mmCIF file of N, CA, C and O in Angstrom:
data_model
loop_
_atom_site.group_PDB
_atom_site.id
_atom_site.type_symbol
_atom_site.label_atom_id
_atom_site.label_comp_id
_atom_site.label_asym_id
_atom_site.label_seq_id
_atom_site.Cartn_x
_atom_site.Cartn_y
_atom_site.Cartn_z
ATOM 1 N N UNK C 18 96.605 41.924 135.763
ATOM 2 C CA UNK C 18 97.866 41.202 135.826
ATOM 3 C C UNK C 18 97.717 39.851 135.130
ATOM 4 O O UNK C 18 96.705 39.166 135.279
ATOM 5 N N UNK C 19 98.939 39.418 134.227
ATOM 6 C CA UNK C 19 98.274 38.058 133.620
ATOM 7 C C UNK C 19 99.266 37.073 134.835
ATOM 8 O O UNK C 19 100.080 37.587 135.602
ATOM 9 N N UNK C 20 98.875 35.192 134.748
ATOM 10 C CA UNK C 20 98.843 35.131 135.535
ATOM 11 C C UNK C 20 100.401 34.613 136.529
ATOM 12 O O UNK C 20 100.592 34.270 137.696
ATOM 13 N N UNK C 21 101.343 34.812 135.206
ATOM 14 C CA UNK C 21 102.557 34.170 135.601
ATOM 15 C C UNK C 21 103.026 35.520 136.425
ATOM 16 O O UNK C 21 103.799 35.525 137.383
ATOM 17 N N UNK C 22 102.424 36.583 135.872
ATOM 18 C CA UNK C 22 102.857 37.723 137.481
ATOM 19 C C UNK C 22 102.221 38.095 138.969
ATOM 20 O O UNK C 22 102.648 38.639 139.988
ATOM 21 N N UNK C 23 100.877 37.463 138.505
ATOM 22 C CA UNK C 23 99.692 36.788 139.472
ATOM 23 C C UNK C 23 100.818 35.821 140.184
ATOM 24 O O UNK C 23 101.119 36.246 141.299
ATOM 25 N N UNK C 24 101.382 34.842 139.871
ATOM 26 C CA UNK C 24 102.355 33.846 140.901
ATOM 27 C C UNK C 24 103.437 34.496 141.181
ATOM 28 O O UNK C 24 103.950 34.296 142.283
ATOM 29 N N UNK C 25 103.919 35.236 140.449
ATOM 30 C CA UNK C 25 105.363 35.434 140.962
ATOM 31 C C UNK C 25 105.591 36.485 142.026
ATOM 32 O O UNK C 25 106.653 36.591 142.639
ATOM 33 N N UNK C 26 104.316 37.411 142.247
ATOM 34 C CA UNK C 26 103.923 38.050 143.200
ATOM 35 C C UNK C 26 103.727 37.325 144.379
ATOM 36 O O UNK C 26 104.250 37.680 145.436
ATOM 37 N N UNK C 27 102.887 36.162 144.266
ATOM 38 C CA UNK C 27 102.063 35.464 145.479
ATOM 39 C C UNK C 27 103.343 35.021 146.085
ATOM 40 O O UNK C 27 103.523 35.173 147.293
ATOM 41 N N UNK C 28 104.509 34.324 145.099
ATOM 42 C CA UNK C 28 105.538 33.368 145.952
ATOM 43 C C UNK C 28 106.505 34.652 146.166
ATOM 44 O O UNK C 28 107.629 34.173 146.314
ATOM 45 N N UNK C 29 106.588 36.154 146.255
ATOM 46 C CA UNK C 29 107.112 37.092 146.876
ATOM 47 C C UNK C 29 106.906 37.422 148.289
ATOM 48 O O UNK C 29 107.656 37.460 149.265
ATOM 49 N N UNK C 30 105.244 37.726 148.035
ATOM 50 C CA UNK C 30 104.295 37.856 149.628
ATOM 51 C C UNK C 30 104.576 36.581 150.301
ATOM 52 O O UNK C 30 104.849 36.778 151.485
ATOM 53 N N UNK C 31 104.599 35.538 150.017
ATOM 54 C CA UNK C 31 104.840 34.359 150.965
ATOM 55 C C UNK C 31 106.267 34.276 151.672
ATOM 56 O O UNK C 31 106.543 33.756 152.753
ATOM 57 N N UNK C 32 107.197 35.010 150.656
ATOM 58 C CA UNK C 32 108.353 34.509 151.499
ATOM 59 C C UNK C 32 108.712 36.201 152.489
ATOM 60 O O UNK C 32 109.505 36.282 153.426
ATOM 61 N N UNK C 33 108.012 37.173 152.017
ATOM 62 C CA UNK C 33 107.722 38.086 152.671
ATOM 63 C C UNK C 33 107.200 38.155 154.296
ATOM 64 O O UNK C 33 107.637 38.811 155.241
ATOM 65 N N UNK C 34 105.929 37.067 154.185
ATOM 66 C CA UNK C 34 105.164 36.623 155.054
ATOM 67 C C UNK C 34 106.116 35.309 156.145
ATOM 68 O O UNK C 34 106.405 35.299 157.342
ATOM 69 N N UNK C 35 106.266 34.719 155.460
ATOM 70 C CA UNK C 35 107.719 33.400 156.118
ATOM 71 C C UNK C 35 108.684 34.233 157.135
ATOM 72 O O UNK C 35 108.815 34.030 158.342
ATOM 73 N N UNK C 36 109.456 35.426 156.173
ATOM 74 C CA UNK C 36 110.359 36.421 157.090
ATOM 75 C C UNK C 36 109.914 37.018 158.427
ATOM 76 O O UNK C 36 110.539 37.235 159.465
ATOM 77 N N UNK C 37 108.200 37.283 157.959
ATOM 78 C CA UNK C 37 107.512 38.378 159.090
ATOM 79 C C UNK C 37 107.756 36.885 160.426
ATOM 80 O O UNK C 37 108.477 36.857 161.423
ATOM 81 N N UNK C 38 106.896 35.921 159.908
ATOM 82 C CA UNK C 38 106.861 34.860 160.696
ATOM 83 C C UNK C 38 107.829 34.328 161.535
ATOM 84 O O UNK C 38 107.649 33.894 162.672
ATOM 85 N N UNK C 39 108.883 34.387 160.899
ATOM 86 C CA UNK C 39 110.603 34.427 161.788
ATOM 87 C C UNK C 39 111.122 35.318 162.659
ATOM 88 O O UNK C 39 111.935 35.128 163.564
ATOM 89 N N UNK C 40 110.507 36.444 162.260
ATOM 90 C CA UNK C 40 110.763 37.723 163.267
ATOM 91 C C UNK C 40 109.900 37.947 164.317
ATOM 92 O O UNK C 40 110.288 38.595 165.289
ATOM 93 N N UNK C 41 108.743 37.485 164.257
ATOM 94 C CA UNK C 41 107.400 37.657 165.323
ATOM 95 C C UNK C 41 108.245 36.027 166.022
ATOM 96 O O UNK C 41 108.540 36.568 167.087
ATOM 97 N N UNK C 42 108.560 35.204 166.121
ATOM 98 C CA UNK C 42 108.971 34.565 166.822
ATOM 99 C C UNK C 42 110.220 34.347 167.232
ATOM 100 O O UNK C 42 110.511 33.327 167.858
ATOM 101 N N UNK C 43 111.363 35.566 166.834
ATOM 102 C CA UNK C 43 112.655 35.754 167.524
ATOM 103 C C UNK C 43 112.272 36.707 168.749
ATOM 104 O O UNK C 43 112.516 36.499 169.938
ATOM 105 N N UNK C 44 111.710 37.646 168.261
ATOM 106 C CA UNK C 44 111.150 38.986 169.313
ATOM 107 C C UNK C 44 110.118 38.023 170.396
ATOM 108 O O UNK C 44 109.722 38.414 171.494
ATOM 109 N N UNK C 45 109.859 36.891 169.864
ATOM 110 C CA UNK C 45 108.432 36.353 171.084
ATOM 111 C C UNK C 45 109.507 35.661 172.601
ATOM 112 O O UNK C 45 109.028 35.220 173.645
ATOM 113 N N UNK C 46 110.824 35.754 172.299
ATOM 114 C CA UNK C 46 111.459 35.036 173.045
ATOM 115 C C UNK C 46 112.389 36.308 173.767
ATOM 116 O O UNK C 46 113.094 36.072 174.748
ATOM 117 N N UNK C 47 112.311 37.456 173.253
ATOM 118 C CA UNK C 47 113.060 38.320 173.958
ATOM 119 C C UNK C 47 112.466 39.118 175.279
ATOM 120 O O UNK C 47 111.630 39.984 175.027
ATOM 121 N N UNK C 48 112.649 39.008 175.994
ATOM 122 C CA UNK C 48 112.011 39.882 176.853
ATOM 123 C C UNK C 48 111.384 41.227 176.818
ATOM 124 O O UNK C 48 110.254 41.592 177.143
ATOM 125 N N UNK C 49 112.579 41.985 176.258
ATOM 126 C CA UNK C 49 112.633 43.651 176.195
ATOM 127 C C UNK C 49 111.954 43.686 174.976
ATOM 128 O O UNK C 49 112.125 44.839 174.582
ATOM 129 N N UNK C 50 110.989 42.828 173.791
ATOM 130 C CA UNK C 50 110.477 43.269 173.109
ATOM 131 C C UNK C 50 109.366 44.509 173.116
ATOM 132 O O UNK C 50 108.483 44.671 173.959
ATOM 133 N N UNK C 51 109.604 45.227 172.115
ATOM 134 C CA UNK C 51 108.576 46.353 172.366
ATOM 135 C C UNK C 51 106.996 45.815 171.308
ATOM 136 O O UNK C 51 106.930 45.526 170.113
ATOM 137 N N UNK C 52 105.937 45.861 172.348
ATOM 138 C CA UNK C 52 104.918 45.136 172.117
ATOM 139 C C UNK C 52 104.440 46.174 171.032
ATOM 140 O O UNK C 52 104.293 45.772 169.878
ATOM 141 N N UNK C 53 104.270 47.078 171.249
ATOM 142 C CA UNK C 53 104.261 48.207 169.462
ATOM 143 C C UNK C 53 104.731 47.561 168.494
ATOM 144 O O UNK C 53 103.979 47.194 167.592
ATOM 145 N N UNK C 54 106.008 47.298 168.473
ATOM 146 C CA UNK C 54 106.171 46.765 167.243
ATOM 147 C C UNK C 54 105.823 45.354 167.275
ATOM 148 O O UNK C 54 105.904 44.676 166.251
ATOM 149 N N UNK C 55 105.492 44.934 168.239
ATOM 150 C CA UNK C 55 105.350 42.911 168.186
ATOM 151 C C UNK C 55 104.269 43.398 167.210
ATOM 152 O O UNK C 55 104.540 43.194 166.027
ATOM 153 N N UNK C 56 102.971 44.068 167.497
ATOM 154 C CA UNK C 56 101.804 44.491 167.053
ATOM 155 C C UNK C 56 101.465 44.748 165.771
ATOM 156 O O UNK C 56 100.504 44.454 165.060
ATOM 157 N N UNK C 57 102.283 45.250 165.657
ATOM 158 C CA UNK C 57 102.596 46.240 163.936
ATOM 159 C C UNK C 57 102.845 44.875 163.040
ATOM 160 O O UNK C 57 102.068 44.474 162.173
ATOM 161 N N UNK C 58 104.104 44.234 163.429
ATOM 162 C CA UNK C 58 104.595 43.372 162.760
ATOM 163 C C UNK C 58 103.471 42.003 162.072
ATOM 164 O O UNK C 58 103.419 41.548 160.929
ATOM 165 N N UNK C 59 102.612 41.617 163.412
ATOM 166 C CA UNK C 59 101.722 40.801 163.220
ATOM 167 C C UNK C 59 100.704 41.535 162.361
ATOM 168 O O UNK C 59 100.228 40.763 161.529
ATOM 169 N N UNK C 60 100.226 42.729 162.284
ATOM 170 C CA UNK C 60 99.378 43.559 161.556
ATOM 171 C C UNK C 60 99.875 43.556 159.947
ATOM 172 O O UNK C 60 99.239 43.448 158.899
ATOM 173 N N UNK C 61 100.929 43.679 160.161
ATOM 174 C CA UNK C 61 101.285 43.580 158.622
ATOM 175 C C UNK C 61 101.954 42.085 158.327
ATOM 176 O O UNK C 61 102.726 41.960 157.376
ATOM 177 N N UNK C 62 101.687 41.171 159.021
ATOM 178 C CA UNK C 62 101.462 39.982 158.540
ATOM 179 C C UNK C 62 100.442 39.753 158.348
ATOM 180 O O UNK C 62 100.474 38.671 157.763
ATOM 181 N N UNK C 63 99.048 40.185 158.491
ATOM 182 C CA UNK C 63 98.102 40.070 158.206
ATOM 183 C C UNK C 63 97.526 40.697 156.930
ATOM 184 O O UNK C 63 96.740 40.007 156.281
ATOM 185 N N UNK C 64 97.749 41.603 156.614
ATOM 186 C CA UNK C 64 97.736 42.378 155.215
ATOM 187 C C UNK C 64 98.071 41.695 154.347
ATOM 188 O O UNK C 64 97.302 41.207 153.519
ATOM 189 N N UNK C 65 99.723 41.484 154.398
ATOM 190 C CA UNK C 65 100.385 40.266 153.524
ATOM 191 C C UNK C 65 99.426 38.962 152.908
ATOM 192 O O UNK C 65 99.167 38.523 151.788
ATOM 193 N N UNK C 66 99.014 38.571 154.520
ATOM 194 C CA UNK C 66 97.963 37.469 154.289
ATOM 195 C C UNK C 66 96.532 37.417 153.443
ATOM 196 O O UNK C 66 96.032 36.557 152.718
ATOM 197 N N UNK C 67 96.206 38.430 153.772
ATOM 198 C CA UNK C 67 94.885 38.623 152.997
ATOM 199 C C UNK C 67 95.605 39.401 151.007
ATOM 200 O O UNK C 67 95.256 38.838 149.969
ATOM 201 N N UNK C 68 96.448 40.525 151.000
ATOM 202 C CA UNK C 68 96.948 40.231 149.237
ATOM 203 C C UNK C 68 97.230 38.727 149.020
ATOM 204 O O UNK C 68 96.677 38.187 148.062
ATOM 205 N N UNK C 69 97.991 38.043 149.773
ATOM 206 C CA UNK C 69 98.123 36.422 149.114
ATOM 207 C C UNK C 69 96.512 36.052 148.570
ATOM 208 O O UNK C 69 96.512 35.806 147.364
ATOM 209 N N UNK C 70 95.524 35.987 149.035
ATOM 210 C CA UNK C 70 94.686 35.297 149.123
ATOM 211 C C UNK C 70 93.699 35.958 147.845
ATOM 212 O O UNK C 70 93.165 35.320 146.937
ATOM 213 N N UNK C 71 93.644 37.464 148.093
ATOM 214 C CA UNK C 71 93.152 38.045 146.811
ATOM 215 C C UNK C 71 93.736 37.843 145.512
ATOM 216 O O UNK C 71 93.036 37.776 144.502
ATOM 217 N N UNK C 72 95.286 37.721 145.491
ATOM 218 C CA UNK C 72 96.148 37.597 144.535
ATOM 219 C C UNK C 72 95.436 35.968 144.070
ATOM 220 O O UNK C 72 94.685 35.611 143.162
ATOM 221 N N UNK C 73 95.977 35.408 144.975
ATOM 222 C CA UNK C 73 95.146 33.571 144.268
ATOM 223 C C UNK C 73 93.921 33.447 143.787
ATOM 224 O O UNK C 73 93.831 32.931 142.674
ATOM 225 N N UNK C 74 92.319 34.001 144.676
ATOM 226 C CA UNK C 74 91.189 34.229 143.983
ATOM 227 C C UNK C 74 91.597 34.481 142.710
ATOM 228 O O UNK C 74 91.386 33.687 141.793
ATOM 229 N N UNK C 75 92.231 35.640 142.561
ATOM 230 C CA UNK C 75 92.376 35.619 140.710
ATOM 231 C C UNK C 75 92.373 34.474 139.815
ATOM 232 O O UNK C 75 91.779 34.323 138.748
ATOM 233 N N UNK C 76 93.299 33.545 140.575
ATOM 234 C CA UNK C 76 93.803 32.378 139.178
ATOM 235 C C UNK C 76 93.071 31.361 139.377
ATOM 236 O O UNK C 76 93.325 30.216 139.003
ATOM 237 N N UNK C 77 91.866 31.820 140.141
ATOM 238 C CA UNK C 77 90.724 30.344 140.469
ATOM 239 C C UNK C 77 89.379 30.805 139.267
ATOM 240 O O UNK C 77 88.439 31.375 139.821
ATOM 241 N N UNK C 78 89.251 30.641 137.983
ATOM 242 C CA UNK C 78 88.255 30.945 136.919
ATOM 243 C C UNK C 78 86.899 30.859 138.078
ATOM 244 O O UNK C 78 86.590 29.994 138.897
ATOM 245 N N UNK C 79 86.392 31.947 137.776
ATOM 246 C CA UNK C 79 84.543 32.016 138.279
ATOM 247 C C UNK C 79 83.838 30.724 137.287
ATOM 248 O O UNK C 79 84.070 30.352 136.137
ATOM 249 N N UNK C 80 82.812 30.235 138.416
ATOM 250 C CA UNK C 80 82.351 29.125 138.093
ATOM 251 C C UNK C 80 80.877 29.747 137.769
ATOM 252 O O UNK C 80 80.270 29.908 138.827
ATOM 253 N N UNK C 81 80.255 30.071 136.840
ATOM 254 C CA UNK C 81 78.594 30.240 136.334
ATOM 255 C C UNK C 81 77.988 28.591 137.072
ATOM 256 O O UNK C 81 78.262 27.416 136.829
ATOM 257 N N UNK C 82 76.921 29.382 138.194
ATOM 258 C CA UNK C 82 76.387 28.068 138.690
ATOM 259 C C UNK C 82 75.068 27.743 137.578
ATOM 260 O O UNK C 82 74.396 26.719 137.699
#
């Protein structure tokens, strides 16, 4: 991927990740939430989290020590 699609991906997953983040804390206030999906949801905020992070490694050049 070159790297202006390297970013335009990352600031996708983030606001992807922002949404998950809004929803894991509307459901944290409901009672009748079903903890399956509380679960899931945080699980795949975590996925999200870790492509962000692989996606960025990319645009950080390897340093020859």
């Amino acid at each position: 991927m070159e790297e202006a699609e390297i970013i335009r991906r990352v600031g996708e997953l983030r606001q992807e990740h922002r949404d998950l983040d809004a929803e894991i804390d509307a459901l944290a206030f409901d009672a009748t939430t079903d903890q399956l999906q509380m679960a899931r949801l945080k699980k795949r905020k975590l996925k999200l989290k870790d492509q962000i992070t692989a996606l960025e490694d990319q645009l950080i050049p390897d340093i020859i020590a």
